[in-house]
mmCIF file of C-alpha atoms in Angstrom:
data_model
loop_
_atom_site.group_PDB
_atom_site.id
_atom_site.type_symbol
_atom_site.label_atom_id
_atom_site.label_comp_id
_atom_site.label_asym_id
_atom_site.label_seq_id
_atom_site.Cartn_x
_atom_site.Cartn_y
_atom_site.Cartn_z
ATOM 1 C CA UNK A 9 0.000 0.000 0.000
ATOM 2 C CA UNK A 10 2.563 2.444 0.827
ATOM 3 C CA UNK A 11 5.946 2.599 -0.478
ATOM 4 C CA UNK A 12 9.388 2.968 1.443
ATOM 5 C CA UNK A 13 11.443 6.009 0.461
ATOM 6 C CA UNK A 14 14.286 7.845 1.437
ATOM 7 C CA UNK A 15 15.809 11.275 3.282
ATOM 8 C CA UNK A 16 16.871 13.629 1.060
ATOM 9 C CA UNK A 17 17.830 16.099 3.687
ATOM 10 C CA UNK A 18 17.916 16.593 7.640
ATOM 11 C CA UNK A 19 17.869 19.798 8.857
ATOM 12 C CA UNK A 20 17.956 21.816 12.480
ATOM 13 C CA UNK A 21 17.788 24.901 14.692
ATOM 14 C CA UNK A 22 18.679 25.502 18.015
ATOM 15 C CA UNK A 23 16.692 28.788 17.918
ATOM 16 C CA UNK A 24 12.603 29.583 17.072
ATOM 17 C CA UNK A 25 14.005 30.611 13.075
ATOM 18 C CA UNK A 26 11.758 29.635 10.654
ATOM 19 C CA UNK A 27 13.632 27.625 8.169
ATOM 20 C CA UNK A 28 16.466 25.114 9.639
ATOM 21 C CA UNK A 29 19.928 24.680 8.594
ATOM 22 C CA UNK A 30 20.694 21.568 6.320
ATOM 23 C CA UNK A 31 23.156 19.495 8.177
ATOM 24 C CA UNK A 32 25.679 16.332 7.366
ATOM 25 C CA UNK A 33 23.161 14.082 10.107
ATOM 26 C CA UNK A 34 20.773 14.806 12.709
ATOM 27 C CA UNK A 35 20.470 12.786 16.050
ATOM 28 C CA UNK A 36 17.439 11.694 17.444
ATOM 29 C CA UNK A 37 16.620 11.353 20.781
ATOM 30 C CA UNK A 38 13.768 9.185 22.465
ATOM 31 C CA UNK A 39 11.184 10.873 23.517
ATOM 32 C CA UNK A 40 12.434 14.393 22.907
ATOM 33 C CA UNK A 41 13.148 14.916 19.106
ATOM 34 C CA UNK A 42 16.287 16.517 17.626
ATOM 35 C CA UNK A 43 19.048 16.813 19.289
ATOM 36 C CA UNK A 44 20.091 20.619 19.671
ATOM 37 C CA UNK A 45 16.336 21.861 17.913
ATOM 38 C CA UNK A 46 14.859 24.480 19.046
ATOM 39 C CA UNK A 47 11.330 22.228 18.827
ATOM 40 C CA UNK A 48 12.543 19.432 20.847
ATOM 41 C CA UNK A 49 11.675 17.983 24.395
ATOM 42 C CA UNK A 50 8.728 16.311 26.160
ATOM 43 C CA UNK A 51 6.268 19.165 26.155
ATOM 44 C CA UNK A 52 5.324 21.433 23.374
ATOM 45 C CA UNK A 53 8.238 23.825 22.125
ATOM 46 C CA UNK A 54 6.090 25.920 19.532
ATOM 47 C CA UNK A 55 5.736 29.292 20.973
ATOM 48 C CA UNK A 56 1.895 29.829 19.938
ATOM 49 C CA UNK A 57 1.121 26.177 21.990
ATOM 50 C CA UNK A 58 3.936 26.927 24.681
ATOM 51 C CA UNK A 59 1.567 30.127 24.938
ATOM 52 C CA UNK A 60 -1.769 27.977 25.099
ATOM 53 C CA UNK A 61 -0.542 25.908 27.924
ATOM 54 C CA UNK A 62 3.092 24.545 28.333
ATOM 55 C CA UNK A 63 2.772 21.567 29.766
ATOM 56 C CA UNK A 64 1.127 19.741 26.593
ATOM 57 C CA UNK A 65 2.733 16.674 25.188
ATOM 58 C CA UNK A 66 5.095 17.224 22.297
ATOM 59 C CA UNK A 67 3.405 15.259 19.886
ATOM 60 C CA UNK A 68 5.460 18.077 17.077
ATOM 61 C CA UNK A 69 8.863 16.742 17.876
ATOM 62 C CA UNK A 70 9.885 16.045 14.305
ATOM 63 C CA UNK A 71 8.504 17.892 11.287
ATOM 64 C CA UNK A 72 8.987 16.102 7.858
ATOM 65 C CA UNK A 73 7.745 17.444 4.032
ATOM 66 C CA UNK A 74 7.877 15.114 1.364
ATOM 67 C CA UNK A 75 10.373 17.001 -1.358
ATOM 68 C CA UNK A 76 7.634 16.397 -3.731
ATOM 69 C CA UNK A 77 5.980 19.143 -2.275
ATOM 70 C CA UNK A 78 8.971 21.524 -2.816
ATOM 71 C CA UNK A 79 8.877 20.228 -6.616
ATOM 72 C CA UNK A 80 4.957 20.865 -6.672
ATOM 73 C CA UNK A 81 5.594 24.549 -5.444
ATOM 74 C CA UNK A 82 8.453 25.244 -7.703
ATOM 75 C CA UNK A 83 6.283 24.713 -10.698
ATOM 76 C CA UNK A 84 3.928 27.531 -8.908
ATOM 77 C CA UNK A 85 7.102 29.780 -8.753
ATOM 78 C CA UNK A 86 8.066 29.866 -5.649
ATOM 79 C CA UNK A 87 11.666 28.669 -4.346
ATOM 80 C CA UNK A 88 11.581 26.060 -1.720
ATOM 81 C CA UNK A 89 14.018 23.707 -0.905
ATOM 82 C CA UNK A 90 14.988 21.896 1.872
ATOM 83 C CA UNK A 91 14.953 23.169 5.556
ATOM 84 C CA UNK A 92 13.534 26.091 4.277
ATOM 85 C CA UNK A 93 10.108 25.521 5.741
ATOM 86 C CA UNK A 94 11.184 24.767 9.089
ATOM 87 C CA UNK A 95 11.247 20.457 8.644
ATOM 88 C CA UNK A 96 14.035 18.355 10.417
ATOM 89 C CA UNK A 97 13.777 15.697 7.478
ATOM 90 C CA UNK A 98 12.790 16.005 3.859
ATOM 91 C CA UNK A 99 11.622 12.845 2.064
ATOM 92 C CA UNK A 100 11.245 11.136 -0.963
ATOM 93 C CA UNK A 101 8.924 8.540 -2.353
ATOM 94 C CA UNK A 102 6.838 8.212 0.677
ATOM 95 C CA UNK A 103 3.441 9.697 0.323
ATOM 96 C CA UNK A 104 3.422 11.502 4.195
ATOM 97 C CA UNK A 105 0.148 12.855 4.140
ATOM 98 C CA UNK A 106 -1.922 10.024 3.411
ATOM 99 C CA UNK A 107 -0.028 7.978 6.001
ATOM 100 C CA UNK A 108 -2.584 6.821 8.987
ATOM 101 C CA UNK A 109 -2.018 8.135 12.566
ATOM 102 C CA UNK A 110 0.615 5.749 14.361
ATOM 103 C CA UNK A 111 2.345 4.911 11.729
ATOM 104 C CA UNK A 112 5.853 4.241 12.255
ATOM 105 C CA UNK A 113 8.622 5.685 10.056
ATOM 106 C CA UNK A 114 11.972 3.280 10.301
ATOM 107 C CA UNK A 115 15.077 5.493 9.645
ATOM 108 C CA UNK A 116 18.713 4.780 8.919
ATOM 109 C CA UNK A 117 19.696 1.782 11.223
ATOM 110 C CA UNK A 118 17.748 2.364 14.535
ATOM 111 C CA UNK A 119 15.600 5.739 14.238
ATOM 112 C CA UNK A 120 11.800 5.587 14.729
ATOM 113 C CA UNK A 121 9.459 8.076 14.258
ATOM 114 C CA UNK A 122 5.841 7.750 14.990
ATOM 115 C CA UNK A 123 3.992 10.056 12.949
ATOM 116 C CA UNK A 124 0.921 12.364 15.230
ATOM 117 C CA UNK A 125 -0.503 14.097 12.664
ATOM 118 C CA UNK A 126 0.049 16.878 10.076
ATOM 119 C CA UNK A 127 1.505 20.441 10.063
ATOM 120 C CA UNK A 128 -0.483 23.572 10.564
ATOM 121 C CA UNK A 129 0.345 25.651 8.359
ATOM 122 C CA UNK A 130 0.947 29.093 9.253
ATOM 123 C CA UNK A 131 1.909 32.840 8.885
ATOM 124 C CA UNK A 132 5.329 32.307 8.726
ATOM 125 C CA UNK A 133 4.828 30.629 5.334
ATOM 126 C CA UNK A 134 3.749 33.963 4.067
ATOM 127 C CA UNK A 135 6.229 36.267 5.977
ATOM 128 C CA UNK A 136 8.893 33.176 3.961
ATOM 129 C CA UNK A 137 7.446 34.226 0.482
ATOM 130 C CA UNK A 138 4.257 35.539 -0.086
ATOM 131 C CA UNK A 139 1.778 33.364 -1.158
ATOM 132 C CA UNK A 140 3.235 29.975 0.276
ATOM 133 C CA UNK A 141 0.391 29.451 3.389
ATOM 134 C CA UNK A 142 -2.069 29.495 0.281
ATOM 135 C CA UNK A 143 0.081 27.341 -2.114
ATOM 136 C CA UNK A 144 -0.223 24.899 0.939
ATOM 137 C CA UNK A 145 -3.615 24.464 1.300
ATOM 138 C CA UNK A 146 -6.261 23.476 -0.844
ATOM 139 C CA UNK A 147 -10.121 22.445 -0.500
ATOM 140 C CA UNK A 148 -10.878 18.485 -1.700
ATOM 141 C CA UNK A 149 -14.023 17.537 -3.474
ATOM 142 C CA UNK A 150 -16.078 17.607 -0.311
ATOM 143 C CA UNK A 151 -14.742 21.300 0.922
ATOM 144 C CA UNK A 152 -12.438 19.891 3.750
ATOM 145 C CA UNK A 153 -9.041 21.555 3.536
ATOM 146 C CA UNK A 154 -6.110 19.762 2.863
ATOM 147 C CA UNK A 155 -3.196 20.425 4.639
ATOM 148 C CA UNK A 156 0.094 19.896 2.429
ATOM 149 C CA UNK A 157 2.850 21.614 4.379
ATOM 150 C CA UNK A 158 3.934 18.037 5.981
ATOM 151 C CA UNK A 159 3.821 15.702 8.849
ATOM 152 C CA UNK A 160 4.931 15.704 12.100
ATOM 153 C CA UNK A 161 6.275 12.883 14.624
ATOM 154 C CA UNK A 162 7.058 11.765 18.288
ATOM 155 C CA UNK A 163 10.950 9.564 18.101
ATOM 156 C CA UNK A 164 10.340 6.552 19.516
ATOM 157 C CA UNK A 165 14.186 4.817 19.101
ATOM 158 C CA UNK A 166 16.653 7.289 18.763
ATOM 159 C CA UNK A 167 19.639 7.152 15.959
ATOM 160 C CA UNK A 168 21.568 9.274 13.548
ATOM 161 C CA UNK A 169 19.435 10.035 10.700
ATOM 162 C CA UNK A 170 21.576 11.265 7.120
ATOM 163 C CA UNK A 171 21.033 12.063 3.326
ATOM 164 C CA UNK A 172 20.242 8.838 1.355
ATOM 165 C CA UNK A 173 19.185 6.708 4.572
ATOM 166 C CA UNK A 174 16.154 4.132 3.958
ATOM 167 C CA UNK A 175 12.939 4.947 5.455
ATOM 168 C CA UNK A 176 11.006 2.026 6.319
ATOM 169 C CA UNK A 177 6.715 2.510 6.754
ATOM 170 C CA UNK A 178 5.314 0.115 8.741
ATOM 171 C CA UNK A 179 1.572 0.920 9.194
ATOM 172 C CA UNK A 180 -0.574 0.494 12.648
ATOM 173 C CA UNK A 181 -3.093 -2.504 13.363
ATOM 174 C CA UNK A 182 -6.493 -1.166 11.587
ATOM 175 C CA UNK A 183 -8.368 0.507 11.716
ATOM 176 C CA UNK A 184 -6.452 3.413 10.440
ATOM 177 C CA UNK A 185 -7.048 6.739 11.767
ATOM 178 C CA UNK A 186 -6.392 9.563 9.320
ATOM 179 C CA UNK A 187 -3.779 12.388 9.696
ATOM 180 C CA UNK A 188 -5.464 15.477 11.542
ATOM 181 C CA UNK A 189 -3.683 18.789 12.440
ATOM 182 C CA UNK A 190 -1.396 18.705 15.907
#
């Protein structure tokens, strides 16, 4: 059903910047996220939840975009490439936001990531380049919005996570619950 697929980039930030810095590996840490992100730890890191109430899990501790997407929003003119939108991994081949809730995301030799739900897209997109929070969204058939500006993840076995690494899918026991905004 779905296919495996591979990193094309890993990115992080120790600060709240927008876009993250490509980088040679990332290493992931159980429970928390990225080591030395800005976005990682046990609670919730993003400053508009941290502001809701602080002590909410951190089910946002790794953001990944399919590159796809950055290939999709080229051909609408925009320049987008990895990191730029603020994910920790970029894929390929994988379709991320069709995945079920709980699906787990086997990376390099021992990293896990259990995906939580999608990305909210936000301002920032706009204050990036204008136009991109629109370019992200869109309306199905049925008018329910589609959110397109990734996925994001909980790591459940740490590991170092590179360029060109395998990434494994291996979906939950059914029924499957779909991807909603975290």
């Amino acid at each position: 059903m779905f296919s495996d697929g591979l990193v094309i980039a890993v990115s992080s930030s120790p600060t709240h910047s927008f876009s993250k810095e490509n980088q040679e590996s990332i290493s992931l840490l159980a429970g928390l996220g990225v080591a030395e992100d800005a976005h990682s730890g046990v609670t919730v890191k993003h400053r508009s939840r941290v502001t809701v109430d602080p002590s909410q899990p951190n089910l946002r501790q790794v953001h990944l975009i399919h590159s796809e997407l950055h290939d999709e929003l080229r051909t609408k003119g925009f320049n987008v490439s990895a990191g730029q939108m603020g994910e920790n991994i970029t894929t390929r081949g994988i379709e991320l936001l069709k995945l079920p809730r709980g699906t787990r995301l086997h990376i390099g030799n021992t990293a896990i990531v259990e995906v939580t739900g999608l990305r909210n897209p936000c301002k920032q997109l706009d204050d990036f380049q204008t136009g991109l929070m629109s370019a992200v969204l869109e309306t199905d058939e049925q008018g329910k919005l589609i959110r397109k500006a990734g996925i994001m993840g909980v790591v459940i076995a740490g590991g170092e996570v590179k360029p060109l690494d395998r990434i494994k899918v291996s979906l939950p026991d059914e029924p499957y619950l779909p991807l909603e905004r975290v």
